[in-house]
mmCIF file of C-alpha atoms and ligand atoms in Angstrom:
data_model
loop_
_atom_site.group_PDB
_atom_site.id
_atom_site.type_symbol
_atom_site.label_atom_id
_atom_site.label_comp_id
_atom_site.label_asym_id
_atom_site.label_seq_id
_atom_site.Cartn_x
_atom_site.Cartn_y
_atom_site.Cartn_z
ATOM 1 C CA MET L 56 100.613 56.017 -44.175
ATOM 2 C CA GLY L 57 100.451 58.912 -46.626
ATOM 3 C CA TYR L 58 99.844 58.059 -50.254
ATOM 4 C CA SER L 59 101.116 59.963 -53.255
ATOM 5 C CA GLU L 60 98.897 61.548 -55.880
ATOM 6 C CA ARG L 61 99.979 58.790 -58.258
ATOM 7 C CA GLN L 62 98.955 56.015 -55.837
ATOM 8 C CA LEU L 63 95.591 57.596 -55.113
ATOM 9 C CA GLN L 64 94.989 58.098 -58.800
ATOM 10 C CA LEU L 65 95.898 54.487 -59.599
ATOM 11 C CA ALA L 66 93.600 53.217 -56.844
ATOM 12 C CA ASP L 67 90.682 55.091 -58.416
ATOM 13 C CA ILE L 68 91.433 54.108 -61.999
ATOM 14 C CA LEU L 69 92.037 50.452 -61.195
ATOM 15 C CA ARG L 70 88.734 50.227 -59.380
ATOM 16 C CA GLU L 71 86.903 51.908 -62.220
ATOM 17 C CA LYS L 72 88.537 49.607 -64.762
ATOM 18 C CA ALA L 73 87.845 46.434 -62.757
ATOM 19 C CA LEU L 74 84.152 47.295 -62.594
ATOM 20 C CA ALA L 75 84.086 48.218 -66.283
ATOM 21 C CA PHE L 76 85.773 44.898 -67.152
ATOM 22 C CA GLY L 77 83.045 42.946 -65.332
ATOM 23 C CA ALA L 78 83.949 42.738 -61.626
ATOM 24 C CA ASP L 79 81.037 43.230 -59.231
ATOM 25 C CA ALA L 80 83.254 44.303 -56.343
ATOM 26 C CA VAL L 81 86.903 45.225 -55.973
ATOM 27 C CA GLY L 82 89.166 46.062 -53.051
ATOM 28 C CA TYR L 83 92.798 46.421 -51.993
ATOM 29 C CA ALA L 84 94.704 44.889 -49.104
ATOM 30 C CA SER L 85 98.337 45.458 -48.242
ATOM 31 C CA VAL L 86 100.423 42.328 -48.705
ATOM 32 C CA GLU L 87 101.972 43.051 -45.318
ATOM 33 C CA SER L 88 98.562 42.664 -43.629
ATOM 34 C CA LEU L 89 98.015 39.300 -45.318
ATOM 35 C CA ARG L 90 101.273 37.582 -44.427
ATOM 36 C CA ASP L 91 100.794 34.725 -42.008
ATOM 37 C CA GLY L 92 97.032 35.332 -41.901
ATOM 38 C CA PRO L 93 94.447 33.182 -40.066
ATOM 39 C CA SER L 94 94.110 30.536 -42.820
ATOM 40 C CA GLU L 95 97.822 30.161 -43.390
ATOM 41 C CA LYS L 96 98.426 29.914 -39.642
ATOM 42 C CA LEU L 97 95.769 27.274 -39.110
ATOM 43 C CA PHE L 98 96.645 25.159 -42.123
ATOM 44 C CA PRO L 99 99.419 23.040 -40.543
ATOM 45 C CA ARG L 100 97.143 22.385 -37.561
ATOM 46 C CA MET L 101 94.128 21.346 -39.587
ATOM 47 C CA LYS L 102 92.380 18.223 -38.340
ATOM 48 C CA ASP L 103 91.701 16.961 -41.838
ATOM 49 C CA HIS L 104 93.028 18.416 -45.040
ATOM 50 C CA SER L 105 90.664 16.207 -47.061
ATOM 51 C CA ARG L 106 91.949 17.129 -50.459
ATOM 52 C CA ASP L 107 95.461 16.069 -49.655
ATOM 53 C CA HIS L 108 96.208 15.242 -53.259
ATOM 54 C CA PHE L 109 96.732 19.007 -53.614
ATOM 55 C CA ALA L 110 99.990 18.409 -51.745
ATOM 56 C CA GLU L 111 101.240 16.520 -54.777
ATOM 57 C CA GLU L 112 100.664 19.603 -56.878
ATOM 58 C CA ILE L 113 102.849 22.042 -54.958
ATOM 59 C CA THR L 114 104.713 24.259 -57.386
ATOM 60 C CA THR L 115 105.846 26.935 -54.921
ATOM 61 C CA GLY L 116 108.512 24.794 -53.278
ATOM 62 C CA LEU L 117 107.043 25.777 -49.907
ATOM 63 C CA PRO L 118 105.503 23.539 -47.229
ATOM 64 C CA HIS L 119 101.861 22.604 -47.897
ATOM 65 C CA GLY L 120 99.586 25.538 -47.053
ATOM 66 C CA ARG L 121 102.253 28.258 -47.147
ATOM 67 C CA VAL L 122 101.645 31.206 -49.432
ATOM 68 C CA PHE L 123 104.268 32.306 -51.917
ATOM 69 C CA TRP L 124 104.557 36.104 -51.902
ATOM 70 C CA GLU L 125 106.557 37.652 -54.720
ATOM 71 C CA GLU L 126 109.308 39.796 -53.280
ATOM 72 C CA ASP L 127 108.177 43.141 -54.648
ATOM 73 C CA ALA L 128 104.412 42.529 -54.209
ATOM 74 C CA ARG L 129 102.864 45.290 -52.096
ATOM 75 C CA THR L 130 99.110 45.275 -52.750
ATOM 76 C CA ALA L 131 96.584 42.504 -53.324
ATOM 77 C CA VAL L 132 93.844 43.541 -55.725
ATOM 78 C CA ILE L 133 90.843 41.361 -54.916
ATOM 79 C CA ILE L 134 87.925 41.075 -57.263
ATOM 80 C CA ALA L 135 84.572 39.390 -56.830
ATOM 81 C CA ILE L 136 82.031 38.298 -59.392
ATOM 82 C CA ALA L 137 78.474 37.588 -58.265
ATOM 83 C CA HIS L 138 77.222 34.029 -58.789
ATOM 84 C CA PRO L 139 73.478 34.509 -58.383
ATOM 85 C CA LYS L 140 70.815 31.836 -57.999
ATOM 86 C CA SER L 141 69.527 32.688 -61.447
ATOM 87 C CA ARG L 142 72.819 31.615 -63.058
ATOM 88 C CA PRO L 143 73.876 28.374 -61.348
ATOM 89 C CA SER L 144 75.950 27.226 -64.336
ATOM 90 C CA MET L 145 78.535 29.921 -63.540
ATOM 91 C CA ASP L 146 79.781 27.474 -60.885
ATOM 92 C CA TRP L 147 79.517 24.195 -62.822
ATOM 93 C CA TRP L 148 82.650 22.309 -63.734
ATOM 94 C CA CYS L 149 82.703 20.519 -67.061
ATOM 95 C CA GLY L 150 85.375 17.862 -66.629
ATOM 96 C CA GLU L 151 88.614 19.671 -65.820
ATOM 97 C CA ILE L 152 87.452 22.863 -67.503
ATOM 98 C CA ASN L 153 87.198 25.930 -65.299
ATOM 99 C CA PRO L 154 83.588 27.003 -64.629
ATOM 100 C CA PRO L 155 82.317 30.050 -66.564
ATOM 101 C CA GLY L 156 82.504 32.237 -63.433
ATOM 102 C CA ASN L 157 86.191 31.456 -62.910
ATOM 103 C CA ARG L 158 86.871 32.216 -66.548
ATOM 104 C CA MET L 159 85.188 35.593 -66.184
ATOM 105 C CA LEU L 160 87.334 36.353 -63.141
ATOM 106 C CA LEU L 161 90.463 35.472 -65.070
ATOM 107 C CA GLN L 162 89.434 37.719 -67.952
ATOM 108 C CA VAL L 163 88.965 40.674 -65.621
ATOM 109 C CA THR L 164 92.409 40.341 -64.026
ATOM 110 C CA LYS L 165 94.057 39.751 -67.420
ATOM 111 C CA LYS L 166 92.498 42.963 -68.714
ATOM 112 C CA LEU L 167 93.608 44.811 -65.581
ATOM 113 C CA GLN L 168 97.126 43.525 -66.127
ATOM 114 C CA ALA L 169 97.099 44.747 -69.743
ATOM 115 C CA PHE L 170 95.823 48.135 -68.586
ATOM 116 C CA LEU L 171 98.572 48.413 -65.955
ATOM 117 C CA LYS L 172 101.221 47.501 -68.482
ATOM 118 C CA GLU L 173 100.182 50.504 -70.517
ATOM 119 C CA TRP L 174 99.733 52.796 -67.524
ATOM 120 C CA ASP L 175 103.239 52.134 -66.252
ATOM 121 C CA PRO L 176 105.256 49.175 -67.535
ATOM 122 C CA SER L 177 107.508 49.305 -64.462
ATOM 123 C CA VAL L 178 104.673 48.094 -62.162
ATOM 124 C CA SER L 179 104.979 44.326 -61.549
ATOM 125 C CA VAL L 180 101.759 42.354 -61.765
ATOM 126 C CA TYR L 181 101.303 38.790 -60.503
ATOM 127 C CA GLN L 182 98.215 36.768 -61.370
ATOM 128 C CA LYS L 183 97.450 34.531 -58.394
ATOM 129 C CA ARG L 184 96.284 31.012 -59.077
ATOM 130 C CA TYR L 185 93.192 29.451 -57.495
ATOM 131 C CA HIS L 186 95.118 26.871 -55.461
ATOM 132 C CA VAL L 187 97.498 28.014 -52.767
ATOM 133 C CA GLU L 188 99.644 25.002 -53.656
ATOM 134 C CA ARG L 189 100.167 26.478 -57.110
ATOM 135 C CA GLY L 190 100.935 30.014 -56.040
ATOM 136 C CA GLY L 191 97.527 31.264 -54.903
ATOM 137 C CA ILE L 192 96.649 33.179 -51.752
ATOM 138 C CA TYR L 193 93.857 32.623 -49.213
ATOM 139 C CA LEU L 194 91.190 34.575 -51.004
ATOM 140 C CA LYS L 195 88.627 34.946 -48.225
ATOM 141 C CA ASP L 196 91.182 36.351 -45.756
ATOM 142 C CA ALA L 197 92.361 38.782 -48.423
ATOM 143 C CA ALA L 198 88.809 39.805 -49.341
ATOM 144 C CA VAL L 199 88.027 40.564 -45.690
ATOM 145 C CA GLN L 200 91.149 42.714 -45.383
ATOM 146 C CA ALA L 201 90.161 44.456 -48.618
ATOM 147 C CA GLY L 202 86.762 45.350 -47.139
ATOM 148 C CA LEU L 203 84.601 43.228 -49.437
ATOM 149 C CA GLY L 204 82.731 41.638 -46.541
ATOM 150 C CA CYS L 205 83.203 39.429 -43.505
ATOM 151 C CA ILE L 206 83.642 35.709 -42.825
ATOM 152 C CA GLY L 207 80.191 34.407 -42.052
ATOM 153 C CA ARG L 208 79.057 31.474 -39.957
ATOM 154 C CA ASN L 209 79.075 29.459 -43.179
ATOM 155 C CA ASN L 210 82.866 30.057 -43.301
ATOM 156 C CA LEU L 211 82.439 32.011 -46.538
ATOM 157 C CA LEU L 212 83.038 35.620 -47.398
ATOM 158 C CA VAL L 213 79.657 37.303 -47.024
ATOM 159 C CA THR L 214 79.324 40.546 -48.972
ATOM 160 C CA PRO L 215 76.650 43.167 -48.291
ATOM 161 C CA GLU L 216 75.532 43.217 -51.943
ATOM 162 C CA PHE L 217 75.533 39.555 -52.966
ATOM 163 C CA GLY L 218 75.788 37.655 -49.691
ATOM 164 C CA PRO L 219 78.216 34.714 -50.020
ATOM 165 C CA ARG L 220 77.248 34.143 -53.674
ATOM 166 C CA VAL L 221 80.477 35.465 -55.128
ATOM 167 C CA ARG L 222 83.714 33.948 -56.413
ATOM 168 C CA LEU L 223 87.045 35.613 -55.896
ATOM 169 C CA ARG L 224 90.344 36.144 -57.617
ATOM 170 C CA ALA L 225 93.504 38.045 -56.719
ATOM 171 C CA MET L 226 96.281 39.858 -58.466
ATOM 172 C CA LEU L 227 99.315 41.297 -56.684
ATOM 173 C CA ILE L 228 101.013 44.495 -57.756
ATOM 174 C CA SER L 229 104.247 46.185 -56.748
ATOM 175 C CA GLU L 230 102.545 49.532 -56.103
ATOM 176 C CA GLU L 231 101.351 50.474 -52.599
ATOM 177 C CA LEU L 232 97.662 51.371 -52.757
ATOM 178 C CA PRO L 233 95.499 52.531 -49.838
ATOM 179 C CA PRO L 234 93.751 49.486 -48.294
ATOM 180 C CA THR L 235 89.962 49.518 -48.643
ATOM 181 C CA GLY L 236 89.188 47.459 -45.535
ATOM 182 C CA PRO L 237 88.446 45.769 -43.268
ATOM 183 C CA ALA L 238 84.797 46.802 -43.144
ATOM 184 C CA ASP L 239 82.511 47.017 -40.150
ATOM 185 C CA PHE L 240 79.901 44.555 -41.373
ATOM 186 C CA ASP L 241 78.374 41.585 -39.570
ATOM 187 C CA PRO L 242 75.047 40.293 -40.863
ATOM 188 C CA CYS L 243 75.367 36.962 -39.025
ATOM 189 C CA ARG L 244 75.113 38.408 -35.535
ATOM 190 C CA ASP L 245 71.334 38.186 -35.258
ATOM 191 C CA CYS L 246 70.688 35.509 -37.874
ATOM 192 C CA PRO L 247 69.335 32.094 -36.821
ATOM 193 C CA GLY L 248 71.909 30.530 -39.164
ATOM 194 C CA TYR L 249 69.903 29.186 -42.115
ATOM 195 C CA CYS L 250 73.172 28.436 -43.908
ATOM 196 C CA VAL L 251 74.492 26.033 -41.305
ATOM 197 C CA GLN L 252 71.083 24.452 -40.681
ATOM 198 C CA HIS L 253 70.831 23.373 -44.315
ATOM 199 C CA CYS L 254 74.190 21.672 -44.697
ATOM 200 C CA PRO L 255 73.470 18.168 -46.057
ATOM 201 C CA GLN L 256 76.505 16.775 -44.221
ATOM 202 C CA ASN L 257 76.075 18.686 -40.961
ATOM 203 C CA ALA L 258 79.541 20.090 -41.501
ATOM 204 C CA PHE L 259 78.841 22.851 -38.948
ATOM 205 C CA SER L 260 77.438 20.713 -36.156
ATOM 206 C CA GLU L 261 80.375 20.457 -33.770
ATOM 207 C CA VAL L 262 83.335 22.478 -32.611
ATOM 208 C CA ILE L 263 86.386 21.204 -34.454
ATOM 209 C CA TYR L 264 88.831 23.957 -33.521
ATOM 210 C CA THR L 265 89.095 25.866 -30.269
ATOM 211 C CA PRO L 266 91.088 29.052 -29.709
ATOM 212 C CA GLU L 267 93.018 27.357 -26.918
ATOM 213 C CA GLU L 268 94.097 24.386 -28.959
ATOM 214 C CA SER L 269 94.779 26.251 -32.172
ATOM 215 C CA GLY L 270 96.279 29.379 -30.626
ATOM 216 C CA GLN L 271 94.081 31.741 -32.667
ATOM 217 C CA THR L 272 90.604 33.206 -32.509
ATOM 218 C CA ARG L 273 89.856 33.494 -36.241
ATOM 219 C CA LEU L 274 88.661 30.011 -36.959
ATOM 220 C CA PRO L 275 86.742 28.101 -39.662
ATOM 221 C CA GLY L 276 83.045 29.011 -39.443
ATOM 222 C CA ARG L 277 84.103 31.836 -37.091
ATOM 223 C CA ASP L 278 84.139 29.800 -33.892
ATOM 224 C CA GLY L 279 85.706 26.588 -35.197
ATOM 225 C CA HIS L 280 82.438 24.916 -36.198
ATOM 226 C CA TYR L 281 83.234 24.123 -39.829
ATOM 227 C CA PHE L 282 84.564 20.641 -40.564
ATOM 228 C CA ARG L 283 86.280 20.442 -43.911
ATOM 229 C CA ARG L 284 86.119 16.652 -44.101
ATOM 230 C CA SER L 285 82.315 16.556 -43.895
ATOM 231 C CA CYS L 286 81.984 19.335 -46.471
ATOM 232 C CA ASN L 287 84.338 17.521 -48.779
ATOM 233 C CA GLN L 288 82.252 14.375 -48.407
ATOM 234 C CA GLU L 289 79.391 16.186 -50.104
ATOM 235 C CA MET L 290 81.653 17.416 -52.877
ATOM 236 C CA LEU L 291 82.804 13.868 -53.559
ATOM 237 C CA ARG L 292 79.148 12.833 -53.771
ATOM 238 C CA ASP L 293 78.527 15.635 -56.256
ATOM 239 C CA GLU L 294 81.422 14.405 -58.362
ATOM 240 C CA ALA L 295 80.011 10.880 -58.344
ATOM 241 C CA ALA L 296 76.597 12.251 -59.366
ATOM 242 C CA ALA L 297 77.986 14.198 -62.354
ATOM 243 C CA GLU L 298 76.215 13.549 -65.647
ATOM 244 C CA THR L 299 77.553 13.922 -69.146
ATOM 245 C CA GLY L 300 76.423 17.050 -70.916
ATOM 246 C CA VAL L 301 77.544 20.036 -72.972
ATOM 247 C CA MET L 302 78.149 23.506 -71.532
ATOM 248 C CA PRO L 303 78.267 25.772 -74.583
ATOM 249 C CA GLU L 304 79.806 28.604 -72.516
ATOM 250 C CA VAL L 305 82.992 26.588 -72.076
ATOM 251 C CA SER L 306 83.178 23.957 -74.812
ATOM 252 C CA ASP L 307 81.162 22.266 -77.519
ATOM 253 C CA LYS L 308 82.517 18.884 -76.444
ATOM 254 C CA PRO L 309 80.518 16.860 -73.926
ATOM 255 C CA GLY L 310 81.981 16.351 -70.462
ATOM 256 C CA GLU L 311 80.975 15.344 -66.943
ATOM 257 C CA ILE L 312 79.140 18.308 -65.461
ATOM 258 C CA ILE L 313 79.772 18.663 -61.735
ATOM 259 C CA LYS L 314 77.342 20.777 -59.737
ATOM 260 C CA TYR L 315 78.930 21.239 -56.334
ATOM 261 C CA CYS L 316 76.743 21.778 -53.304
ATOM 262 C CA ARG L 317 76.047 25.421 -52.513
ATOM 263 C CA ASN L 318 73.506 25.134 -49.711
ATOM 264 C CA CYS L 319 75.575 27.337 -47.391
ATOM 265 C CA GLU L 320 75.293 30.023 -50.073
ATOM 266 C CA TRP L 321 71.708 29.479 -51.229
ATOM 267 C CA PHE L 322 70.211 29.659 -47.731
ATOM 268 C CA CYS L 323 71.970 32.870 -46.717
ATOM 269 C CA PRO L 324 69.422 35.710 -46.873
ATOM 270 C CA VAL L 325 72.044 38.441 -47.217
ATOM 271 C CA GLY L 326 72.050 40.195 -50.588
ATOM 272 C CA SER L 327 69.172 38.165 -52.010
ATOM 273 C CA GLU L 328 67.436 41.297 -53.194
ATOM 274 C CA ARG L 329 70.389 41.938 -55.519
ATOM 275 C CA GLU L 330 70.264 38.448 -57.061
ATOM 276 C CA ASP L 331 69.424 39.520 -60.558
ATOM 277 C CA LYS L 332 71.571 42.477 -61.297
HETATM 278 C C1 B12 A 479 90.573 24.140 -50.505
HETATM 279 C C2 B12 A 479 89.253 24.831 -50.766
HETATM 280 C C3 B12 A 479 88.095 24.126 -50.512
HETATM 281 C C4 B12 A 479 88.094 22.763 -49.789
HETATM 282 C C5 B12 A 479 88.280 23.010 -48.305
HETATM 283 C C6 B12 A 479 87.530 24.227 -47.775
HETATM 284 C C7 B12 A 479 88.093 24.846 -46.459
HETATM 285 N N1 B12 A 479 87.543 25.930 -46.048
HETATM 286 O O1 B12 A 479 88.996 24.337 -45.864
HETATM 287 C C8 B12 A 479 86.698 22.212 -50.146
HETATM 288 C C9 B12 A 479 86.859 21.419 -51.410
HETATM 289 C C10 B12 A 479 86.019 21.355 -49.095
HETATM 290 C C11 B12 A 479 85.937 23.518 -50.430
HETATM 291 C C12 B12 A 479 84.587 23.680 -50.308
HETATM 292 C C13 B12 A 479 83.898 24.830 -50.688
HETATM 293 N N2 B12 A 479 84.402 25.878 -51.320
HETATM 294 CO CO1 B12 A 479 86.308 26.227 -51.485
HETATM 295 N N3 B12 A 479 88.102 26.750 -51.606
HETATM 296 C C14 B12 A 479 89.214 26.168 -51.246
HETATM 297 C C15 B12 A 479 90.413 27.098 -51.471
HETATM 298 C C16 B12 A 479 91.183 26.624 -52.705
HETATM 299 C C17 B12 A 479 91.345 27.231 -50.244
HETATM 300 C C18 B12 A 479 90.613 27.317 -48.889
HETATM 301 C C19 B12 A 479 91.484 26.891 -47.739
HETATM 302 O O2 B12 A 479 92.256 25.953 -47.839
HETATM 303 N N4 B12 A 479 91.421 27.552 -46.599
HETATM 304 C C20 B12 A 479 92.283 27.254 -45.470
HETATM 305 C C21 B12 A 479 91.535 26.844 -44.194
HETATM 306 C C22 B12 A 479 92.563 26.559 -43.121
HETATM 307 O O3 B12 A 479 90.818 27.966 -43.748
HETATM 308 P P1 B12 A 479 89.230 28.097 -43.735
HETATM 309 O O4 B12 A 479 88.528 26.823 -43.489
HETATM 310 O O5 B12 A 479 88.873 28.832 -44.972
HETATM 311 O O6 B12 A 479 88.973 29.020 -42.445
HETATM 312 C C23 B12 A 479 89.632 30.262 -42.289
HETATM 313 C C24 B12 A 479 88.718 31.463 -42.507
HETATM 314 O O7 B12 A 479 87.428 31.210 -42.047
HETATM 315 C C25 B12 A 479 89.476 32.539 -41.672
HETATM 316 N N5 B12 A 479 88.707 33.446 -40.858
HETATM 317 C C26 B12 A 479 87.754 33.169 -39.928
HETATM 318 N N6 B12 A 479 87.366 34.294 -39.322
HETATM 319 C C27 B12 A 479 88.113 35.325 -39.844
HETATM 320 C C28 B12 A 479 88.110 36.687 -39.552
HETATM 321 C C29 B12 A 479 88.998 37.518 -40.246
HETATM 322 C C30 B12 A 479 89.020 38.981 -39.922
HETATM 323 C C31 B12 A 479 89.866 36.980 -41.256
HETATM 324 C C32 B12 A 479 90.813 37.875 -42.016
HETATM 325 C C33 B12 A 479 89.849 35.603 -41.536
HETATM 326 C C34 B12 A 479 88.972 34.800 -40.821
HETATM 327 O O8 B12 A 479 90.284 31.813 -40.721
HETATM 328 C C35 B12 A 479 90.042 30.426 -40.835
HETATM 329 C C36 B12 A 479 91.263 29.652 -40.448
HETATM 330 O O9 B12 A 479 91.373 29.641 -39.023
HETATM 331 C C37 B12 A 479 89.699 28.482 -51.725
HETATM 332 C C38 B12 A 479 90.394 29.386 -52.773
HETATM 333 C C39 B12 A 479 91.520 30.149 -52.153
HETATM 334 N N7 B12 A 479 92.670 30.138 -52.807
HETATM 335 O O10 B12 A 479 91.379 30.745 -51.094
HETATM 336 C C40 B12 A 479 88.288 28.071 -52.196
HETATM 337 C C41 B12 A 479 87.080 28.932 -51.756
HETATM 338 C C42 B12 A 479 87.230 29.265 -50.292
HETATM 339 N N8 B12 A 479 85.944 28.019 -51.915
HETATM 340 C C43 B12 A 479 84.871 28.596 -52.277
HETATM 341 C C44 B12 A 479 83.589 27.939 -52.354
HETATM 342 C C45 B12 A 479 82.461 28.741 -52.975
HETATM 343 C C46 B12 A 479 83.393 26.643 -51.862
HETATM 344 C C47 B12 A 479 82.086 25.837 -51.742
HETATM 345 C C48 B12 A 479 80.768 26.607 -51.582
HETATM 346 C C49 B12 A 479 81.945 24.814 -52.895
HETATM 347 C C50 B12 A 479 81.664 25.396 -54.242
HETATM 348 N N9 B12 A 479 80.446 25.247 -54.763
HETATM 349 O O11 B12 A 479 82.566 25.999 -54.834
HETATM 350 C C51 B12 A 479 82.405 24.974 -50.492
HETATM 351 C C52 B12 A 479 82.084 25.754 -49.187
HETATM 352 C C53 B12 A 479 82.954 25.469 -48.022
HETATM 353 C C54 B12 A 479 82.751 26.379 -46.828
HETATM 354 N N10 B12 A 479 81.531 26.629 -46.380
HETATM 355 O O12 B12 A 479 83.733 26.855 -46.276
HETATM 356 C C55 B12 A 479 85.086 30.087 -52.567
HETATM 357 C C56 B12 A 479 84.458 30.936 -51.465
HETATM 358 C C57 B12 A 479 83.747 32.187 -51.953
HETATM 359 C C58 B12 A 479 83.192 32.955 -50.759
HETATM 360 N N11 B12 A 479 82.088 33.629 -50.934
HETATM 361 O O13 B12 A 479 83.767 32.946 -49.692
HETATM 362 C C59 B12 A 479 86.660 30.168 -52.645
HETATM 363 C C60 B12 A 479 87.270 31.467 -52.142
HETATM 364 C C61 B12 A 479 87.039 29.955 -54.123
HETATM 365 C C62 B12 A 479 86.541 31.007 -55.108
HETATM 366 N N12 B12 A 479 86.484 30.610 -56.341
HETATM 367 O O14 B12 A 479 86.192 32.111 -54.854
HETATM 368 N N13 B12 A 479 86.809 24.514 -50.781
#
């Protein structure tokens, strides 16, 4: 598809702005390429949803797991912020309060939205929520299509610069921008799989999904080895182990600080040299 001068210019400016506002990586995927993607397709066939209480929080009016796409949305702008080993608190939840990393992501997309409003008020901008049930999109699928990295054996987006130690957020816009992916990148091919070996719940130890049974080849943990229920077991343990404390970055009131397991991120060697940017 040919892109106009205006679209090419916007693609450049938006990228520049996102990085200036604090994103560590940014990419674009066409909404068309994301519709009915691997995660959305698998969702109704999942063996165990685990966090089924999310179903009670559906605000889209769609069946559980379906993505709500705004009618005029054409491009998904995906941003990533690195969550390095040196700053673990970026991922800590304090009660119901969003972790500092998520708040940074939100600030970047809010600033991008404000910039776009000035650039051309006729461009529609949709902030996408974290949970698909509340209007979000499947962020890893979108990040792969936007060229930010690939899905690794740990079932996470693995980026060349920061490995899997990133968090993602999306914003949809009504302008068509040239897609920046997918990328030809596969660091897992010759890796012994430190990430999966260090899972405290052995969530990657058996094949849960097969291409035959699920009718698709893009599966959790690449070849269907990731079991959401086991992973969630660890997260419930982390919640039970939460201790009361204060996180000055988010609030001066004490709350239960939850430090979710990140072994499948910590043990991935990709991008480690960029840990402290
Ligand atoms: C629900 C949820 C959970 C649930 C269930 C996870 C799951 N995968 O099912 C629980 C609570 C267990 C969980 C755990 C974790 N989560 Co979580 N989670 C989500 C959430 C909200 C939706 C994920 C989902 O439901 N996927 C649907 C299921 C069906 O798909 P899937 O298991 O992901 O597998 C699909 C992909 O692998 C894809 N795929 C495979 N190969 C290929 C190839 C191509 C080309 C493509 C396009 C796609 C593709 O197809 C599979 C489906 O068949 C997302 C945010 C979002 N809106 O996307 C964050 C998210 C995925 N989680 C994230 C993280 C970091 C974690 C944890 C490390 C915990 C933590 N400290 O935050 C663990 C790690 C789990 C793991 N190794 O996968 C990050 C991942 C960042 C990254 N680098 O990828 C996300 C994106 C949130 C964020 N803030 O950025 N999570």
